[in-house]
């Protein structure tokens, strides 16, 4: 790398030959032609680069929007998870309360069982008393019969006591039977409600109510745990999405910076093309510049003639109240000079399309980029709902206030050269050059004549 600091031996340089003036003019023409060609190629590459950056910026914008939407949906999921976790916690509390209540009921049922057992004991005692009463009544009846007529009344009483004792015994036995059945059922219920009841699942029977509650509690706990784990995963995803969002933002800022630099490069190439063309040196753009200027003068003259003959007023000619046409997409507008433009412009614009090769369109735009009347091939009526077709084939009554369209419409220099990608809809673009010349009517800048042509 230190070779650059070494002193090279002196070299004898022959003096340049003396160039004659005519040779100089020839060389300048060749240099200008080559420079114009290189500048045109630079403009084409800059326009392509700018278009690529715009496309990438659109993709980044869509990614940012999709990321924001995804983040919003993730937040909805997080809120749903939090709700599940809260409901799970409440469910656990409710199950615990239910289990405690069931345990309390189980204890109360056990008390009922004990009460029934006491009732059963009392019924047994009544049965024994009834038996003894019936035996006493039987003995009294025997003694009354031995007494004869004197014991007849007592015999009746003894028989009545015996019958009553029999009824008491039957009632007591019925009570004992009912209590025994209730005892069996309540004991079964107590087992269902008792925490320490044996598990009968293995014997082919269902679980006890208390065991079922325990299983519900365990499953609710698993749901809460799953919600917590999902919450952790969602938090991680949210953090990753935030990182991606920051990276996309950085990328978009870088793309915006690159786009601005590409615009400066494109502007330099366009200014170089203008300087070369303005020097009077014939380049490939010169015929198009002259054609645009001539057509602009023709449009200005036609508009001036319409004013002179009262076909339109000055205020209507410079009307800027663009009224949207309902139902159009891309949006179209009307103005008060539409009828005049439809009548006058095609007579001037259409012939210009055939004067030079590779001309794509020749149109007059007002100073705001509004195209009242396009070339006939682009003045088709819109198809409802078909935005792609409309974009390519229905380009009249529209405002083109993009970088190129607005610059051409507002240009007041003798001419303006630009390079750009024309959007034809559906993701299709055409790389074009455009020369614009101002249209001046009665000393006022009305707009610009836009002449676009393909690279040659």
Tab-separated table of C-alpha atoms in Angstrom:
chain	number	residue	atom	x	y	z
A	1	UNK	CA	0.000	0.000	0.000
A	2	UNK	CA	3.048	2.301	0.369
A	3	UNK	CA	3.691	2.284	-3.366
A	4	UNK	CA	1.621	5.390	-3.719
A	5	UNK	CA	4.257	7.303	-1.753
A	6	UNK	CA	7.179	6.188	-3.918
A	7	UNK	CA	8.554	8.666	-6.350
A	8	UNK	CA	8.245	7.247	-9.832
A	9	UNK	CA	10.921	8.066	-12.395
A	10	UNK	CA	10.175	11.039	-14.569
A	11	UNK	CA	8.434	10.156	-17.779
A	12	UNK	CA	8.768	12.234	-20.877
A	13	UNK	CA	5.291	13.237	-21.937
A	14	UNK	CA	4.712	14.291	-25.484
A	15	UNK	CA	2.847	17.574	-25.754
A	16	UNK	CA	-0.717	17.155	-26.983
A	17	UNK	CA	-1.251	17.818	-30.643
A	18	UNK	CA	-2.685	21.098	-31.681
A	19	UNK	CA	-6.344	20.607	-32.419
A	20	UNK	CA	-8.013	22.586	-35.141
A	21	UNK	CA	-11.276	24.372	-34.265
A	22	UNK	CA	-13.358	22.103	-36.464
A	23	UNK	CA	-11.847	19.042	-34.763
A	24	UNK	CA	-12.670	20.572	-31.384
A	25	UNK	CA	-16.298	21.085	-32.367
A	26	UNK	CA	-16.460	17.497	-33.539
A	27	UNK	CA	-14.944	16.213	-30.298
A	28	UNK	CA	-17.316	18.351	-28.219
A	29	UNK	CA	-20.264	16.958	-30.156
A	30	UNK	CA	-19.041	13.401	-29.613
A	31	UNK	CA	-18.359	14.119	-25.939
A	32	UNK	CA	-21.793	15.660	-25.481
A	33	UNK	CA	-23.434	12.758	-27.267
A	34	UNK	CA	-21.587	10.234	-25.130
A	35	UNK	CA	-22.292	12.219	-21.970
A	36	UNK	CA	-25.964	12.467	-22.885
A	37	UNK	CA	-26.091	8.723	-23.448
A	38	UNK	CA	-24.330	7.992	-20.159
A	39	UNK	CA	-26.519	10.496	-18.340
A	40	UNK	CA	-29.600	8.900	-19.814
A	41	UNK	CA	-28.385	5.493	-18.661
A	42	UNK	CA	-27.679	6.924	-15.210
A	43	UNK	CA	-31.168	8.357	-15.087
A	44	UNK	CA	-32.634	5.018	-16.084
A	45	UNK	CA	-30.670	3.193	-13.388
A	46	UNK	CA	-31.566	5.864	-10.810
A	47	UNK	CA	-35.240	5.614	-11.745
A	48	UNK	CA	-35.096	1.832	-11.465
A	49	UNK	CA	-33.332	2.106	-8.115
A	50	UNK	CA	-35.859	4.630	-6.867
A	51	UNK	CA	-38.699	2.380	-7.988
A	52	UNK	CA	-37.148	-0.616	-6.252
A	53	UNK	CA	-36.715	1.401	-3.069
A	54	UNK	CA	-40.337	2.541	-3.292
A	55	UNK	CA	-41.509	-1.052	-3.738
A	56	UNK	CA	-39.370	-2.184	-0.823
A	57	UNK	CA	-40.710	0.680	1.266
A	58	UNK	CA	-44.266	-0.376	0.459
A	59	UNK	CA	-43.433	-3.958	1.467
A	60	UNK	CA	-41.864	-2.704	4.696
A	61	UNK	CA	-44.960	-0.584	5.348
A	62	UNK	CA	-47.217	-3.604	4.831
A	63	UNK	CA	-44.989	-5.680	7.099
A	64	UNK	CA	-45.181	-2.976	9.746
A	65	UNK	CA	-48.969	-2.879	9.468
A	66	UNK	CA	-49.196	-6.682	9.590
A	67	UNK	CA	-46.866	-6.714	12.580
A	68	UNK	CA	-48.977	-4.109	14.350
A	69	UNK	CA	-52.108	-6.118	13.619
A	70	UNK	CA	-50.431	-9.279	14.885
A	71	UNK	CA	-49.314	-7.475	18.021
A	72	UNK	CA	-52.882	-6.254	18.562
A	73	UNK	CA	-54.241	-9.771	18.138
A	74	UNK	CA	-51.590	-11.069	20.511
A	75	UNK	CA	-52.693	-8.540	23.086
A	76	UNK	CA	-56.241	-9.843	22.683
A	77	UNK	CA	-54.895	-13.345	23.347
A	78	UNK	CA	-53.012	-12.099	26.399
A	79	UNK	CA	-56.170	-10.489	27.741
A	80	UNK	CA	-58.097	-13.712	27.112
A	81	UNK	CA	-55.384	-15.675	28.925
A	82	UNK	CA	-55.550	-13.310	31.868
A	83	UNK	CA	-59.316	-13.746	31.925
A	84	UNK	CA	-58.912	-17.533	31.869
A	85	UNK	CA	-56.392	-17.319	34.682
A	86	UNK	CA	-58.686	-15.102	36.745
A	87	UNK	CA	-61.694	-17.314	36.093
A	88	UNK	CA	-59.600	-20.361	36.925
A	89	UNK	CA	-58.607	-18.795	40.217
A	90	UNK	CA	-62.216	-17.966	40.948
A	91	UNK	CA	-63.173	-21.513	39.944
A	92	UNK	CA	-60.635	-22.948	42.349
A	93	UNK	CA	-62.034	-20.796	45.125
A	94	UNK	CA	-65.554	-21.892	44.243
A	95	UNK	CA	-64.578	-25.579	44.147
A	96	UNK	CA	-62.831	-25.233	47.496
A	97	UNK	CA	-65.909	-23.576	48.963
A	98	UNK	CA	-68.109	-26.271	47.451
A	99	UNK	CA	-65.875	-28.980	48.853
A	100	UNK	CA	-65.999	-27.417	52.297
A	101	UNK	CA	-69.766	-27.112	52.001
A	102	UNK	CA	-70.061	-30.724	50.907
A	103	UNK	CA	-67.856	-31.813	53.784
A	104	UNK	CA	-70.101	-29.851	56.156
A	105	UNK	CA	-73.176	-31.455	54.624
A	106	UNK	CA	-71.492	-34.842	55.002
A	107	UNK	CA	-70.967	-34.183	58.656
A	108	UNK	CA	-74.585	-33.094	59.052
A	109	UNK	CA	-75.732	-36.227	57.252
A	110	UNK	CA	-73.664	-38.303	59.656
A	111	UNK	CA	-75.541	-36.549	62.475
A	112	UNK	CA	-78.828	-37.427	60.806
A	113	UNK	CA	-77.698	-41.070	60.626
A	114	UNK	CA	-77.021	-41.027	64.354
A	115	UNK	CA	-80.430	-39.453	64.983
A	116	UNK	CA	-82.091	-42.138	62.886
A	117	UNK	CA	-80.258	-44.780	64.827
A	118	UNK	CA	-81.648	-43.264	68.033
A	119	UNK	CA	-85.112	-43.299	66.472
A	120	UNK	CA	-84.603	-46.939	65.507
A	121	UNK	CA	-83.598	-47.742	69.122
A	122	UNK	CA	-86.669	-45.972	70.464
A	123	UNK	CA	-88.873	-47.900	68.029
A	124	UNK	CA	-87.329	-51.146	69.235
A	125	UNK	CA	-88.115	-50.199	72.814
A	126	UNK	CA	-91.692	-49.375	71.819
A	127	UNK	CA	-91.980	-52.776	70.146
A	128	UNK	CA	-90.805	-54.505	73.323
A	129	UNK	CA	-93.246	-52.474	75.402
A	130	UNK	CA	-96.036	-53.349	72.996
A	131	UNK	CA	-95.186	-57.045	73.325
A	132	UNK	CA	-95.211	-56.839	77.066
A	133	UNK	CA	-98.455	-54.830	77.022
A	134	UNK	CA	-100.077	-57.391	74.776
A	135	UNK	CA	-98.942	-60.212	77.125
A	136	UNK	CA	-100.348	-58.376	80.155
A	137	UNK	CA	-103.609	-57.759	78.298
A	138	UNK	CA	-103.796	-61.446	77.421
A	139	UNK	CA	-103.336	-62.465	81.072
A	140	UNK	CA	-105.944	-59.923	82.136
A	141	UNK	CA	-108.365	-61.288	79.614
A	142	UNK	CA	-107.861	-64.825	80.967
A	143	UNK	CA	-108.454	-63.674	84.554
A	144	UNK	CA	-111.569	-61.762	83.504
A	145	UNK	CA	-113.033	-64.847	81.920
A	146	UNK	CA	-112.435	-66.805	85.108
A	147	UNK	CA	-114.323	-64.132	87.060
A	148	UNK	CA	-117.398	-64.714	84.967
A	149	UNK	CA	-120.039	-62.023	84.828
A	150	UNK	CA	-118.157	-59.867	87.287
A	151	UNK	CA	-115.126	-59.695	85.036
A	152	UNK	CA	-117.005	-59.117	81.779
A	153	UNK	CA	-116.276	-55.361	81.674
A	154	UNK	CA	-112.642	-55.845	82.513
A	155	UNK	CA	-112.410	-58.463	79.735
A	156	UNK	CA	-113.561	-55.868	77.192
A	157	UNK	CA	-110.902	-53.438	78.394
A	158	UNK	CA	-108.252	-56.155	78.285
A	159	UNK	CA	-109.171	-57.008	74.671
A	160	UNK	CA	-109.024	-53.336	73.689
A	161	UNK	CA	-105.589	-52.950	75.290
A	162	UNK	CA	-104.404	-56.067	73.495
A	163	UNK	CA	-105.603	-54.707	70.117
A	164	UNK	CA	-103.945	-51.335	70.797
A	165	UNK	CA	-100.691	-53.042	71.742
A	166	UNK	CA	-100.840	-55.018	68.493
A	167	UNK	CA	-101.311	-51.806	66.464
A	168	UNK	CA	-98.433	-50.117	68.345
A	169	UNK	CA	-96.216	-53.114	67.594
A	170	UNK	CA	-97.087	-53.006	63.899
A	171	UNK	CA	-96.458	-49.228	63.754
A	172	UNK	CA	-93.206	-49.636	65.597
A	173	UNK	CA	-92.055	-52.310	63.183
A	174	UNK	CA	-93.043	-50.100	60.232
A	175	UNK	CA	-91.028	-47.237	61.750
A	176	UNK	CA	-88.039	-49.538	62.225
A	177	UNK	CA	-88.304	-50.706	58.618
A	178	UNK	CA	-88.504	-47.133	57.277
A	179	UNK	CA	-85.664	-46.002	59.514
A	180	UNK	CA	-83.535	-48.919	58.343
A	181	UNK	CA	-84.175	-47.975	54.692
A	182	UNK	CA	-83.435	-44.296	55.403
A	183	UNK	CA	-80.345	-45.274	57.309
A	184	UNK	CA	-79.062	-47.255	54.331
A	185	UNK	CA	-79.728	-44.429	51.905
A	186	UNK	CA	-78.319	-41.721	54.133
A	187	UNK	CA	-75.225	-43.769	54.847
A	188	UNK	CA	-74.740	-44.151	51.074
A	189	UNK	CA	-75.172	-40.372	50.681
A	190	UNK	CA	-72.766	-39.786	53.536
A	191	UNK	CA	-70.183	-41.918	51.767
A	192	UNK	CA	-70.697	-39.862	48.612
A	193	UNK	CA	-70.138	-36.651	50.557
A	194	UNK	CA	-67.292	-37.807	52.778
A	195	UNK	CA	-63.678	-37.108	51.867
A	196	UNK	CA	-62.477	-40.460	53.243
A	197	UNK	CA	-65.040	-42.510	51.309
A	198	UNK	CA	-63.504	-45.485	49.474
A	199	UNK	CA	-62.842	-45.084	45.726
A	200	UNK	CA	-65.303	-47.241	43.881
A	201	UNK	CA	-64.046	-46.458	40.389
A	202	UNK	CA	-62.096	-49.710	40.198
A	203	UNK	CA	-65.203	-51.730	40.998
A	204	UNK	CA	-66.987	-50.339	37.948
A	205	UNK	CA	-68.977	-47.678	39.830
A	206	UNK	CA	-68.764	-43.916	39.565
A	207	UNK	CA	-66.623	-41.748	41.788
A	208	UNK	CA	-68.010	-40.231	44.925
A	209	UNK	CA	-69.254	-36.666	44.730
A	210	UNK	CA	-66.359	-35.478	46.862
A	211	UNK	CA	-63.845	-37.282	44.652
A	212	UNK	CA	-65.483	-35.751	41.571
A	213	UNK	CA	-65.076	-32.321	43.124
A	214	UNK	CA	-61.420	-33.095	43.790
A	215	UNK	CA	-60.889	-34.044	40.153
A	216	UNK	CA	-62.618	-30.841	39.016
A	217	UNK	CA	-60.310	-28.862	41.268
A	218	UNK	CA	-57.240	-30.598	39.829
A	219	UNK	CA	-58.351	-29.919	36.259
A	220	UNK	CA	-59.113	-26.291	36.976
A	221	UNK	CA	-55.621	-26.023	38.445
A	222	UNK	CA	-54.176	-27.516	35.248
A	223	UNK	CA	-56.136	-24.988	33.188
A	224	UNK	CA	-54.721	-22.156	35.306
A	225	UNK	CA	-51.212	-23.549	34.958
A	226	UNK	CA	-51.643	-23.861	31.188
A	227	UNK	CA	-52.864	-20.246	31.077
A	228	UNK	CA	-49.782	-19.155	33.035
A	229	UNK	CA	-47.492	-21.060	30.664
A	230	UNK	CA	-49.307	-19.603	27.658
A	231	UNK	CA	-48.945	-16.151	29.214
A	232	UNK	CA	-45.182	-16.671	29.468
A	233	UNK	CA	-45.029	-17.763	25.825
A	234	UNK	CA	-47.128	-14.782	24.771
A	235	UNK	CA	-44.841	-12.423	26.688
A	236	UNK	CA	-41.857	-13.888	24.854
A	237	UNK	CA	-43.603	-13.551	21.498
A	238	UNK	CA	-44.573	-9.966	22.352
A	239	UNK	CA	-40.946	-9.146	23.115
A	240	UNK	CA	-39.860	-10.696	19.812
A	241	UNK	CA	-42.541	-8.768	17.924
A	242	UNK	CA	-41.371	-5.549	19.547
A	243	UNK	CA	-37.805	-6.301	18.455
A	244	UNK	CA	-39.024	-7.029	14.930
A	245	UNK	CA	-41.021	-3.802	14.949
A	246	UNK	CA	-37.948	-1.812	15.939
A	247	UNK	CA	-35.886	-3.531	13.227
A	248	UNK	CA	-38.543	-2.808	10.608
A	249	UNK	CA	-38.667	0.818	11.738
A	250	UNK	CA	-34.898	1.064	11.347
A	251	UNK	CA	-35.177	-0.564	7.921
A	252	UNK	CA	-37.889	1.868	6.864
A	253	UNK	CA	-35.805	4.820	8.000
A	254	UNK	CA	-32.847	3.457	6.049
A	255	UNK	CA	-35.065	2.960	2.993
A	256	UNK	CA	-36.374	6.504	3.291
A	257	UNK	CA	-32.822	7.792	3.467
A	258	UNK	CA	-31.800	5.697	0.466
A	259	UNK	CA	-34.887	6.896	-1.416
A	260	UNK	CA	-33.967	10.530	-0.808
A	261	UNK	CA	-30.408	9.858	-1.990
A	262	UNK	CA	-31.707	8.102	-5.096
A	263	UNK	CA	-33.932	11.111	-5.789
A	264	UNK	CA	-30.883	13.368	-5.567
A	265	UNK	CA	-28.989	11.116	-7.980
A	266	UNK	CA	-32.003	11.084	-10.296
A	267	UNK	CA	-32.258	14.870	-10.037
A	268	UNK	CA	-28.566	15.258	-10.920
A	269	UNK	CA	-28.966	13.065	-13.994
A	270	UNK	CA	-32.085	14.988	-15.052
A	271	UNK	CA	-30.333	18.329	-14.647
A	272	UNK	CA	-27.372	17.048	-16.665
A	273	UNK	CA	-29.731	15.990	-19.456
A	274	UNK	CA	-31.334	19.441	-19.365
A	275	UNK	CA	-27.971	21.221	-19.422
A	276	UNK	CA	-26.790	19.170	-22.382
A	277	UNK	CA	-30.027	19.720	-24.279
A	278	UNK	CA	-30.050	23.453	-23.449
A	279	UNK	CA	-26.551	23.889	-24.882
A	280	UNK	CA	-27.948	23.400	-28.364
A	281	UNK	CA	-26.124	20.119	-28.843
A	282	UNK	CA	-28.236	17.548	-30.634
A	283	UNK	CA	-29.032	14.549	-28.401
A	284	UNK	CA	-31.610	11.777	-28.521
A	285	UNK	CA	-33.861	13.914	-26.309
A	286	UNK	CA	-33.728	17.056	-28.461
A	287	UNK	CA	-36.547	16.107	-30.885
A	288	UNK	CA	-38.862	15.314	-27.991
A	289	UNK	CA	-38.027	18.588	-26.245
A	290	UNK	CA	-38.858	20.538	-29.377
A	291	UNK	CA	-42.065	18.592	-29.941
A	292	UNK	CA	-43.215	19.185	-26.351
A	293	UNK	CA	-42.517	22.916	-26.604
A	294	UNK	CA	-44.357	23.186	-29.922
A	295	UNK	CA	-47.402	21.271	-28.680
A	296	UNK	CA	-47.444	23.369	-25.471
A	297	UNK	CA	-47.558	26.528	-27.603
A	298	UNK	CA	-50.420	25.049	-29.645
A	299	UNK	CA	-52.422	24.242	-26.498
A	300	UNK	CA	-51.796	27.732	-25.110
A	301	UNK	CA	-52.917	29.283	-28.391
A	302	UNK	CA	-56.094	27.155	-28.488
A	303	UNK	CA	-56.991	28.136	-24.908
A	304	UNK	CA	-56.331	31.814	-25.662
A	305	UNK	CA	-58.536	31.594	-28.751
A	306	UNK	CA	-61.339	30.035	-26.657
A	307	UNK	CA	-61.101	32.961	-24.238
A	308	UNK	CA	-61.112	35.525	-27.029
A	309	UNK	CA	-64.207	34.005	-28.679
A	310	UNK	CA	-66.055	33.653	-25.369
A	311	UNK	CA	-66.169	29.858	-25.342
A	312	UNK	CA	-64.989	29.911	-21.739
A	313	UNK	CA	-64.327	32.478	-19.045
A	314	UNK	CA	-60.943	33.010	-17.432
A	315	UNK	CA	-62.252	31.854	-14.030
A	316	UNK	CA	-63.665	28.654	-15.539
A	317	UNK	CA	-60.428	27.960	-17.405
A	318	UNK	CA	-58.451	28.254	-14.167
A	319	UNK	CA	-61.072	26.398	-12.099
A	320	UNK	CA	-59.512	24.479	-9.194
A	321	UNK	CA	-62.683	23.135	-7.575
A	322	UNK	CA	-62.207	19.479	-8.455
A	323	UNK	CA	-65.506	17.703	-7.804
A	324	UNK	CA	-65.090	13.959	-7.056
A	325	UNK	CA	-67.039	11.571	-9.268
A	326	UNK	CA	-68.868	9.215	-6.937
A	327	UNK	CA	-68.139	5.514	-7.346
A	328	UNK	CA	-64.847	5.922	-9.245
A	329	UNK	CA	-61.652	4.135	-8.224
A	330	UNK	CA	-59.050	5.491	-8.777
A	331	UNK	CA	-60.914	8.680	-7.959
A	332	UNK	CA	-61.887	10.927	-10.877
A	333	UNK	CA	-62.931	14.600	-10.745
A	334	UNK	CA	-64.753	17.143	-12.853
A	335	UNK	CA	-63.997	20.818	-13.448
A	336	UNK	CA	-65.625	23.654	-15.372
A	337	UNK	CA	-63.130	23.395	-18.254
A	338	UNK	CA	-63.778	19.693	-19.016
A	339	UNK	CA	-66.025	20.334	-22.012
A	340	UNK	CA	-63.512	22.700	-23.638
A	341	UNK	CA	-60.635	20.305	-23.006
A	342	UNK	CA	-62.565	17.374	-24.482
A	343	UNK	CA	-63.261	19.457	-27.573
A	344	UNK	CA	-59.845	21.059	-28.106
A	345	UNK	CA	-57.096	18.864	-26.635
A	346	UNK	CA	-57.539	15.678	-28.732
A	347	UNK	CA	-57.049	17.696	-31.962
A	348	UNK	CA	-53.603	18.703	-30.694
A	349	UNK	CA	-52.537	15.746	-28.527
A	350	UNK	CA	-53.410	12.824	-30.790
A	351	UNK	CA	-51.327	13.860	-33.847
A	352	UNK	CA	-48.290	14.409	-31.588
A	353	UNK	CA	-48.334	10.714	-30.656
A	354	UNK	CA	-47.274	9.790	-34.200
A	355	UNK	CA	-44.707	12.505	-34.890
A	356	UNK	CA	-41.837	10.702	-33.164
A	357	UNK	CA	-41.164	7.033	-32.371
A	358	UNK	CA	-41.698	5.565	-28.894
A	359	UNK	CA	-44.080	8.308	-27.726
A	360	UNK	CA	-46.320	6.854	-25.001
A	361	UNK	CA	-48.554	9.815	-24.260
A	362	UNK	CA	-48.895	13.517	-24.899
A	363	UNK	CA	-51.228	15.320	-22.485
A	364	UNK	CA	-51.942	18.750	-21.063
A	365	UNK	CA	-52.088	18.966	-17.261
A	366	UNK	CA	-53.144	21.969	-15.246
A	367	UNK	CA	-50.774	23.366	-12.614
A	368	UNK	CA	-52.094	20.945	-9.966
A	369	UNK	CA	-51.460	17.839	-12.060
A	370	UNK	CA	-55.106	17.431	-13.131
A	371	UNK	CA	-55.565	15.631	-16.454
A	372	UNK	CA	-58.905	16.657	-17.866
A	373	UNK	CA	-58.522	14.889	-21.233
A	374	UNK	CA	-55.968	12.128	-21.775
A	375	UNK	CA	-55.085	10.458	-25.039
A	376	UNK	CA	-58.027	8.506	-26.433
A	377	UNK	CA	-56.480	5.129	-25.644
A	378	UNK	CA	-56.552	6.059	-21.934
A	379	UNK	CA	-59.976	7.749	-21.854
A	380	UNK	CA	-62.125	4.657	-21.377
A	381	UNK	CA	-65.035	4.635	-18.962
A	382	UNK	CA	-64.198	2.949	-15.691
A	383	UNK	CA	-65.287	-0.597	-14.920
A	384	UNK	CA	-66.954	-0.769	-11.486
A	385	UNK	CA	-64.771	-2.651	-9.020
A	386	UNK	CA	-61.914	-3.299	-11.489
A	387	UNK	CA	-59.243	-1.021	-10.020
A	388	UNK	CA	-56.360	-2.619	-11.945
A	389	UNK	CA	-58.032	-2.117	-15.327
A	390	UNK	CA	-59.175	1.383	-14.401
A	391	UNK	CA	-55.666	2.386	-13.350
A	392	UNK	CA	-54.232	1.418	-16.726
A	393	UNK	CA	-57.048	2.394	-19.093
A	394	UNK	CA	-59.033	5.195	-17.439
A	395	UNK	CA	-56.449	7.868	-16.746
A	396	UNK	CA	-58.502	10.967	-17.593
A	397	UNK	CA	-60.295	13.248	-15.137
A	398	UNK	CA	-57.624	12.314	-12.578
A	399	UNK	CA	-55.119	14.265	-10.489
A	400	UNK	CA	-51.519	13.043	-10.835
A	401	UNK	CA	-49.760	14.896	-8.031
A	402	UNK	CA	-46.870	12.444	-7.641
A	403	UNK	CA	-43.262	13.624	-7.897
A	404	UNK	CA	-43.101	13.518	-11.686
A	405	UNK	CA	-46.643	14.668	-12.429
A	406	UNK	CA	-46.548	17.662	-10.122
A	407	UNK	CA	-43.056	18.700	-11.240
A	408	UNK	CA	-44.143	18.632	-14.907
A	409	UNK	CA	-47.365	20.504	-14.177
A	410	UNK	CA	-45.686	23.243	-12.140
A	411	UNK	CA	-42.557	23.653	-14.277
A	412	UNK	CA	-42.048	27.179	-15.634
A	413	UNK	CA	-38.611	26.674	-17.232
A	414	UNK	CA	-38.439	26.264	-21.026
A	415	UNK	CA	-38.498	22.521	-20.510
A	416	UNK	CA	-38.056	19.858	-17.849
A	417	UNK	CA	-36.620	16.371	-18.394
A	418	UNK	CA	-37.501	13.560	-15.978
A	419	UNK	CA	-37.062	9.809	-15.728
A	420	UNK	CA	-39.551	7.676	-13.817
A	421	UNK	CA	-41.541	4.465	-13.583
A	422	UNK	CA	-45.131	4.772	-14.708
A	423	UNK	CA	-47.624	2.782	-12.649
A	424	UNK	CA	-49.893	0.801	-14.954
A	425	UNK	CA	-51.765	-0.971	-12.138
A	426	UNK	CA	-51.573	-4.543	-10.897
A	427	UNK	CA	-47.877	-4.208	-10.017
A	428	UNK	CA	-46.878	-3.384	-13.622
A	429	UNK	CA	-44.548	-0.459	-14.278
A	430	UNK	CA	-43.108	1.066	-17.439
A	431	UNK	CA	-39.810	2.984	-17.392
A	432	UNK	CA	-40.208	6.280	-19.236
A	433	UNK	CA	-38.574	9.592	-19.981
A	434	UNK	CA	-40.754	12.665	-19.860
A	435	UNK	CA	-40.232	16.170	-21.150
A	436	UNK	CA	-42.538	18.931	-19.947
A	437	UNK	CA	-43.040	22.421	-21.333
A	438	UNK	CA	-45.094	25.166	-19.629
A	439	UNK	CA	-48.500	26.254	-20.941
A	440	UNK	CA	-49.025	29.989	-20.426
A	441	UNK	CA	-52.343	31.698	-21.187
A	442	UNK	CA	-52.590	35.498	-21.133
A	443	UNK	CA	-49.476	35.700	-18.991
A	444	UNK	CA	-50.726	33.160	-16.425
A	445	UNK	CA	-49.216	29.734	-15.947
A	446	UNK	CA	-52.077	27.336	-16.721
A	447	UNK	CA	-50.088	24.076	-16.477
A	448	UNK	CA	-47.692	21.933	-18.490
A	449	UNK	CA	-47.554	19.760	-21.582
A	450	UNK	CA	-46.325	16.278	-20.631
A	451	UNK	CA	-44.695	14.224	-23.389
A	452	UNK	CA	-43.524	10.752	-22.308
A	453	UNK	CA	-41.454	8.344	-24.416
A	454	UNK	CA	-39.600	5.088	-23.983
A	455	UNK	CA	-35.843	4.809	-23.649
A	456	UNK	CA	-34.127	4.365	-26.997
